[in-house]
PDB file of C-alpha atoms in Angstrom:
ATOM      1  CA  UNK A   1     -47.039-105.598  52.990  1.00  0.00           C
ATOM      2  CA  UNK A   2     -46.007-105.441  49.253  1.00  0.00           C
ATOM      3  CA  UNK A   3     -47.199-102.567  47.391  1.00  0.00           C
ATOM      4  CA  UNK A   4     -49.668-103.618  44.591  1.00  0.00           C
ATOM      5  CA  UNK A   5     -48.390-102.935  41.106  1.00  0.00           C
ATOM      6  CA  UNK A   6     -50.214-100.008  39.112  1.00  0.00           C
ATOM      7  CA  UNK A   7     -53.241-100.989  36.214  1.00  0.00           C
ATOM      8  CA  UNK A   8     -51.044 -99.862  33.709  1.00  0.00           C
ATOM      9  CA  UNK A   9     -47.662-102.105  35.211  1.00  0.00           C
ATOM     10  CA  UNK A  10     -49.911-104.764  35.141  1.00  0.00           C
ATOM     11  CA  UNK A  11     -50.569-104.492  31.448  1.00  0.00           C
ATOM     12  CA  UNK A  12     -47.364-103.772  30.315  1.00  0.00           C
ATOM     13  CA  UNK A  13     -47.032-107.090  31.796  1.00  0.00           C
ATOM     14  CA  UNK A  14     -49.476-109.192  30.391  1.00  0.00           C
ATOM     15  CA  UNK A  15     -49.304-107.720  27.075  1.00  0.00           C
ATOM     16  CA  UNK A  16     -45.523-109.137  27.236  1.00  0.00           C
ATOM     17  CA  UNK A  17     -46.691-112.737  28.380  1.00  0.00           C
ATOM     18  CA  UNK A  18     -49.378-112.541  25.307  1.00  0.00           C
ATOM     19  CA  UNK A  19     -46.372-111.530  22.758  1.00  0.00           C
ATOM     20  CA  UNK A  20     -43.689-114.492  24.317  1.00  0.00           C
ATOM     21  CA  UNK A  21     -46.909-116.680  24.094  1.00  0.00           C
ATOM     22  CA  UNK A  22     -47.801-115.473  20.369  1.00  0.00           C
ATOM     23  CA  UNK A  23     -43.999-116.147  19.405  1.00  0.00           C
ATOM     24  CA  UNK A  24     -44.295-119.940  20.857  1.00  0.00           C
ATOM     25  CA  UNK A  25     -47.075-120.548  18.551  1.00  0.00           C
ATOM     26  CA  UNK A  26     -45.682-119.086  16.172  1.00  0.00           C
ATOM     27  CA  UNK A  27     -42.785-121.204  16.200  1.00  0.00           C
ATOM     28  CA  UNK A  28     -44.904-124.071  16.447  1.00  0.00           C
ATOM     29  CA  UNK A  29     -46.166-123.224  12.935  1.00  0.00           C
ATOM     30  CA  UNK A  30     -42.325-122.325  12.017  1.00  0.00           C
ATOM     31  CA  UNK A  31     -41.460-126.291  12.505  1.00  0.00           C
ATOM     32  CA  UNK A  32     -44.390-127.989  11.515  1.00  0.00           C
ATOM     33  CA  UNK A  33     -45.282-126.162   8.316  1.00  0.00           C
ATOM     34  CA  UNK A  34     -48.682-128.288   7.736  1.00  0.00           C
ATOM     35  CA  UNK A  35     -49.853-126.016  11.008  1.00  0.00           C
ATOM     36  CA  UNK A  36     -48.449-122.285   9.261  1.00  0.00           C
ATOM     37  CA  UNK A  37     -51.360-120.854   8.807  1.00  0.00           C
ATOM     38  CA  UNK A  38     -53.344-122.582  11.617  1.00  0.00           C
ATOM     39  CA  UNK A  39     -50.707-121.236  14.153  1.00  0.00           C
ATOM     40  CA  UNK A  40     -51.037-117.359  12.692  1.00  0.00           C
ATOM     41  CA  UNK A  41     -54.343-117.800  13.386  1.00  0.00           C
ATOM     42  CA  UNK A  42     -54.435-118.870  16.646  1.00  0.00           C
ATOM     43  CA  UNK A  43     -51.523-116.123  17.223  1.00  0.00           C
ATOM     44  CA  UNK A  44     -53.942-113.363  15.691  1.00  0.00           C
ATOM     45  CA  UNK A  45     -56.838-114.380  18.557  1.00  0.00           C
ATOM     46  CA  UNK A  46     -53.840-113.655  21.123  1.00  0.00           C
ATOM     47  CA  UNK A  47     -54.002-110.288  19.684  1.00  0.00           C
ATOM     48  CA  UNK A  48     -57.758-110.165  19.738  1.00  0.00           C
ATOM     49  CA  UNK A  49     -57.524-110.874  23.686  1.00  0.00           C
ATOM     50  CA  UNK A  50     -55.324-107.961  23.849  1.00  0.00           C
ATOM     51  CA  UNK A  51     -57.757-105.703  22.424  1.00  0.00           C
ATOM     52  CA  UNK A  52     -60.915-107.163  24.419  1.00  0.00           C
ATOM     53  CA  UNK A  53     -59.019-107.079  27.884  1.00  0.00           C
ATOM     54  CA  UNK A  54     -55.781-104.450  27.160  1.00  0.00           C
ATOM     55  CA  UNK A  55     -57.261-101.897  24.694  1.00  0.00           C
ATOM     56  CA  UNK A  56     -55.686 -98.371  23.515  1.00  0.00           C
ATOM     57  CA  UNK A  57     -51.981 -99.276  22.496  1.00  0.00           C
ATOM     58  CA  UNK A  58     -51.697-102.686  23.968  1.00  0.00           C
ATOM     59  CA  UNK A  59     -52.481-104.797  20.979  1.00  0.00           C
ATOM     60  CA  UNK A  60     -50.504-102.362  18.620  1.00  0.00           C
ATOM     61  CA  UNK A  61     -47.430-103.430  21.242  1.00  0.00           C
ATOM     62  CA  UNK A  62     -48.375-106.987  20.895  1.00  0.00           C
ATOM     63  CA  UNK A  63     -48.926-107.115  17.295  1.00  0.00           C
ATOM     64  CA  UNK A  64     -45.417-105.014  16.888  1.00  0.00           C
ATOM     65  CA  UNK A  65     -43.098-107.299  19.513  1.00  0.00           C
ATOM     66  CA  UNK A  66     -44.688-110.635  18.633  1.00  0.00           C
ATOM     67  CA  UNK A  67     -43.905-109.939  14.432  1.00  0.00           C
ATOM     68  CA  UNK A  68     -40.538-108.512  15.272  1.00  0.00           C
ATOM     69  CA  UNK A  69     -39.515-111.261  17.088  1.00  0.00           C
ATOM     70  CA  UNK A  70     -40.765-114.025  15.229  1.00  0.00           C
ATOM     71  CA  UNK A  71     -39.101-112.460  12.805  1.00  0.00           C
ATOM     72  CA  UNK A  72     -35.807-112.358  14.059  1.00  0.00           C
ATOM     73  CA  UNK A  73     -36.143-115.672  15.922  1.00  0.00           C
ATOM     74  CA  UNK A  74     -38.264-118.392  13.902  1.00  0.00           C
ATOM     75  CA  UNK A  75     -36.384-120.397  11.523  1.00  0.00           C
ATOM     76  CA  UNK A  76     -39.747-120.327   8.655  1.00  0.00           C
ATOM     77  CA  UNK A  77     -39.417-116.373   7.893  1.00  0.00           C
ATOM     78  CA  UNK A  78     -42.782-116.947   5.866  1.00  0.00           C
ATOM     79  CA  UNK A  79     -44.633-117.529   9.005  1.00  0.00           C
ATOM     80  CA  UNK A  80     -43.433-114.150  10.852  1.00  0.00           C
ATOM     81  CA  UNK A  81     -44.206-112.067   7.304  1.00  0.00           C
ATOM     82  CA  UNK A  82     -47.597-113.330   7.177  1.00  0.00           C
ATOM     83  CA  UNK A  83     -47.881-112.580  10.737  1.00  0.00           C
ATOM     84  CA  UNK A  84     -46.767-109.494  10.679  1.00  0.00           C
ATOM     85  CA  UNK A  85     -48.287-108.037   7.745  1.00  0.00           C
ATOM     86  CA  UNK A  86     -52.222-109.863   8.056  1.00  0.00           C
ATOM     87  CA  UNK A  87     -52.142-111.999  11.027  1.00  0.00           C
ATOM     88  CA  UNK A  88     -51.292-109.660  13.589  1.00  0.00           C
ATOM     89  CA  UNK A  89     -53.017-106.364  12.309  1.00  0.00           C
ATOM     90  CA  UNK A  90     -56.260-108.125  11.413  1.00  0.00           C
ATOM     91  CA  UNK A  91     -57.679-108.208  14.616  1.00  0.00           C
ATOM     92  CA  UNK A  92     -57.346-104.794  15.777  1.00  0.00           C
ATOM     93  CA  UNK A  93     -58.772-103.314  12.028  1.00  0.00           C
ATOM     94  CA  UNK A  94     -61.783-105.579  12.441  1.00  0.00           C
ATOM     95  CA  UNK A  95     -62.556-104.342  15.535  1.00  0.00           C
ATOM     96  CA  UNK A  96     -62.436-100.836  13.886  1.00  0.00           C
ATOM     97  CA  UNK A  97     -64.014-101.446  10.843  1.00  0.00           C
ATOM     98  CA  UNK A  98     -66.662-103.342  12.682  1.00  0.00           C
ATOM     99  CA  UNK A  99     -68.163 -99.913  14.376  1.00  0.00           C
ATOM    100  CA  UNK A 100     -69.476 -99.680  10.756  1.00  0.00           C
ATOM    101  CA  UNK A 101     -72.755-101.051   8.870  1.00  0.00           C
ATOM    102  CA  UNK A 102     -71.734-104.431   8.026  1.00  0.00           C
ATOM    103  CA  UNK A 103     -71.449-103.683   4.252  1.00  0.00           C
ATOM    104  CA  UNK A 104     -68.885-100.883   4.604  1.00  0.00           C
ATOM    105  CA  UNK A 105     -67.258-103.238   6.966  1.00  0.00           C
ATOM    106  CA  UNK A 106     -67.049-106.159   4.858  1.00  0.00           C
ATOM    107  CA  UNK A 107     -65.577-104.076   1.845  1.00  0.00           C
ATOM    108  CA  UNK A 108     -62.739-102.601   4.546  1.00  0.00           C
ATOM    109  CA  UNK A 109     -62.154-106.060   5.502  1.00  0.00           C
ATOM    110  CA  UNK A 110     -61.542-107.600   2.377  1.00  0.00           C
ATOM    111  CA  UNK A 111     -60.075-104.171   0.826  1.00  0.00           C
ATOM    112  CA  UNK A 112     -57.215-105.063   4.058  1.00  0.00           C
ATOM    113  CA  UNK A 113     -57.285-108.513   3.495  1.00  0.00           C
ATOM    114  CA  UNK A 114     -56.561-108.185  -0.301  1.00  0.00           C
ATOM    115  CA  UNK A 115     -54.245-105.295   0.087  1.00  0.00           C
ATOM    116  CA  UNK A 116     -51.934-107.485   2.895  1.00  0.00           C
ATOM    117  CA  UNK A 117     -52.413-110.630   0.798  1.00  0.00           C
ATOM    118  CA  UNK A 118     -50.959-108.259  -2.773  1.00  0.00           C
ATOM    119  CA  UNK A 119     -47.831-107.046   0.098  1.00  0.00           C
ATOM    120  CA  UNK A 120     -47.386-110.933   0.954  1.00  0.00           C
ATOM    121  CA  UNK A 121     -47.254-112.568  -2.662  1.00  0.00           C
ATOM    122  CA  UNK A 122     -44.992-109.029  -4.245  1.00  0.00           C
ATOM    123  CA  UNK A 123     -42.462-109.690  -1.487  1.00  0.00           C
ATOM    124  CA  UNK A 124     -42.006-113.610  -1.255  1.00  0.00           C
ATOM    125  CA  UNK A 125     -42.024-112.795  -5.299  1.00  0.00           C
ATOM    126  CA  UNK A 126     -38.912-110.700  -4.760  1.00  0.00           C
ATOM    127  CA  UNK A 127     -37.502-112.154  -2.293  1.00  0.00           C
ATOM    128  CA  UNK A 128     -37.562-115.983  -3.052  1.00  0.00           C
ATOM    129  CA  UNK A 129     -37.486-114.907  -6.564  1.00  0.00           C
ATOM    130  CA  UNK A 130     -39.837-116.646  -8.160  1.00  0.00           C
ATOM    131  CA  UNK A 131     -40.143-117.045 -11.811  1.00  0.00           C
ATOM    132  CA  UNK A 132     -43.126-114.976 -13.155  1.00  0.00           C
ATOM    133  CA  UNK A 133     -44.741-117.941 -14.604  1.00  0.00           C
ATOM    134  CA  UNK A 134     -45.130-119.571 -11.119  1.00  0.00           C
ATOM    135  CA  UNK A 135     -46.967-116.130 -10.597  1.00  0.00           C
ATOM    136  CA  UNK A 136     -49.890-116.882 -12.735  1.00  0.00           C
ATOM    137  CA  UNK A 137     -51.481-118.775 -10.126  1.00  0.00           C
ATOM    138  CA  UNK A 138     -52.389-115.203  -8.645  1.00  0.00           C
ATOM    139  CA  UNK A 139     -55.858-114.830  -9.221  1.00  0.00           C
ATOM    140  CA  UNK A 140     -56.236-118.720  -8.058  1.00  0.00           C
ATOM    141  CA  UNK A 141     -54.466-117.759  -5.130  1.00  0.00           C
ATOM    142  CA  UNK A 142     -56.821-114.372  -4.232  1.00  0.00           C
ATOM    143  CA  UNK A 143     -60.023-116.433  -5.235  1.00  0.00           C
ATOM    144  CA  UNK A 144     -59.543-118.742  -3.228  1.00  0.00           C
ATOM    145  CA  UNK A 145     -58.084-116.590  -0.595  1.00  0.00           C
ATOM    146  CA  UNK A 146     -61.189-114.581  -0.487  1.00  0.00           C
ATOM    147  CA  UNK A 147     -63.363-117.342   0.560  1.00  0.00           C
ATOM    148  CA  UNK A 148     -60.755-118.897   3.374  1.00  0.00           C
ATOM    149  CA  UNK A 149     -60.506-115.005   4.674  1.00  0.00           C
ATOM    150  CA  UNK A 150     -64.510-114.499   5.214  1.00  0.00           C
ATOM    151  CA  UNK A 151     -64.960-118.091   6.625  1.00  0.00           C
ATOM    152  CA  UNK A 152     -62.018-117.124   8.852  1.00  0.00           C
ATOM    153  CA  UNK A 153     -63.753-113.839  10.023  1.00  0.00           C
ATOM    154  CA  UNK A 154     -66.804-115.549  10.649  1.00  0.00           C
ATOM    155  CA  UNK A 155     -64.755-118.036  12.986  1.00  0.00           C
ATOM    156  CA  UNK A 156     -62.773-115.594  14.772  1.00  0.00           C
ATOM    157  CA  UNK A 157     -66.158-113.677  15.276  1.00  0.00           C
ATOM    158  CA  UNK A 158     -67.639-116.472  16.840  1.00  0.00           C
ATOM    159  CA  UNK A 159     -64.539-117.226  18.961  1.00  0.00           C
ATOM    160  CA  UNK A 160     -64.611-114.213  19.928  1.00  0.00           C
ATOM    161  CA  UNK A 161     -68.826-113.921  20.940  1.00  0.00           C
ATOM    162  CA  UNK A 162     -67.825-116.969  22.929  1.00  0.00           C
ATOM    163  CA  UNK A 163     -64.880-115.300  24.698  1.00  0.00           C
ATOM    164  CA  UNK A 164     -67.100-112.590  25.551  1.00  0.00           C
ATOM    165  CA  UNK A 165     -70.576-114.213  26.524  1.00  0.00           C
ATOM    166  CA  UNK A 166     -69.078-117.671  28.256  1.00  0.00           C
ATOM    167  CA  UNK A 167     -65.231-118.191  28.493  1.00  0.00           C
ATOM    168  CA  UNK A 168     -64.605-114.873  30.427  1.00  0.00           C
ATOM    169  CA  UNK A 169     -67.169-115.148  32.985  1.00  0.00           C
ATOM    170  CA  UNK A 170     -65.977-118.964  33.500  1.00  0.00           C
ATOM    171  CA  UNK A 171     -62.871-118.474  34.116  1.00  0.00           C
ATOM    172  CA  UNK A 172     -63.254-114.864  35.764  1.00  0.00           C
ATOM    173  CA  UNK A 173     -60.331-112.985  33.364  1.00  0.00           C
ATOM    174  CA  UNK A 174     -61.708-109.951  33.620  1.00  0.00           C
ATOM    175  CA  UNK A 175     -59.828-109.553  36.910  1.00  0.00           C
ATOM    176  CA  UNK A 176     -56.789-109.738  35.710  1.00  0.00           C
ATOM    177  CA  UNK A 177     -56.366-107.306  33.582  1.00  0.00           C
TER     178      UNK A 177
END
């Protein structure tokens, strides 16, 4: 009779198939460039899964191995930065900031969402060194950021209601982890 592997084995585990998952999308989004952002999304509700089902460090881990390697892997470096510094993160501060009344969480939200999106455009400035009259197009670009970001948190919040209320009991998860 084989032993049965400890709880904590067990995540260790699973939070490595979510990362080598989150990487695959990633890369998906590294090739077909129309799909960039579409693909960090769907890699930041991997890290939402880790925080429903793993919780304490678990999505930290994922956030951390999936951006590192994406980073050193995917052939779009773009993708992996905005992974790592919004993408990934996002999900585990909005389950923090969401303990809060919903004001105070909406202005932590954005304040992240603004800060990572001021990280993003300074280093892709420096580093694909663009001329500072293509950088003009900054307030543009956080306008109409703004608005993408809170009808993004309103889908991932409703992904993430359906996770909880239908998907998980359908397809019994909860035993897995």
């Amino acid at each position: 009779m084989r032993a049965k592997p400890s709880s904590q084995a067990r995540k260790v585990a699973i939070a490595a198939l979510i990362s080598a998952l989150g990487v695959v999308i990633l890369y998906i989004g590294s090739i077909i460039t129309v799909l960039d952002l579409t693909t960090i999304a769907a890699a930041s509700m991997l890290v939402v899964l880790a925080v429903i089902e793993l919780g304490g460090a678990f999505p930290w881990l994922v956030w951390a191995v999936t951006g590192i390697l994406a980073l050193l892997l995917l052939p779009n470096k773009e993708v992996s930065m905005f992974y790592l510094l919004f993408g990934g993160p996002y999900p585990i501060f909005k389950a923090m900031f969401e303990r809060y009344h919903p004001v105070v969480s909406w202005i932590l939200k954005l304040s992240f969402f603004n800060t990572s999106l001021l990280f993003i455009i300074t280093a892709v400035a420096y580093i694909i060194n663009v001329p500072e009259t293509e950088l003009d197009f900054r307030l543009i670009i956080f306008a109409v950021g703004n608005a993408v970001f809170v009808l993004y948190d309103a889908a991932a919040s409703k992904i993430i209601a359906f996770y909880l209320v239908k998907l998980r009991r359908m397809l019994r998860l909860g035993s897995y982890f």
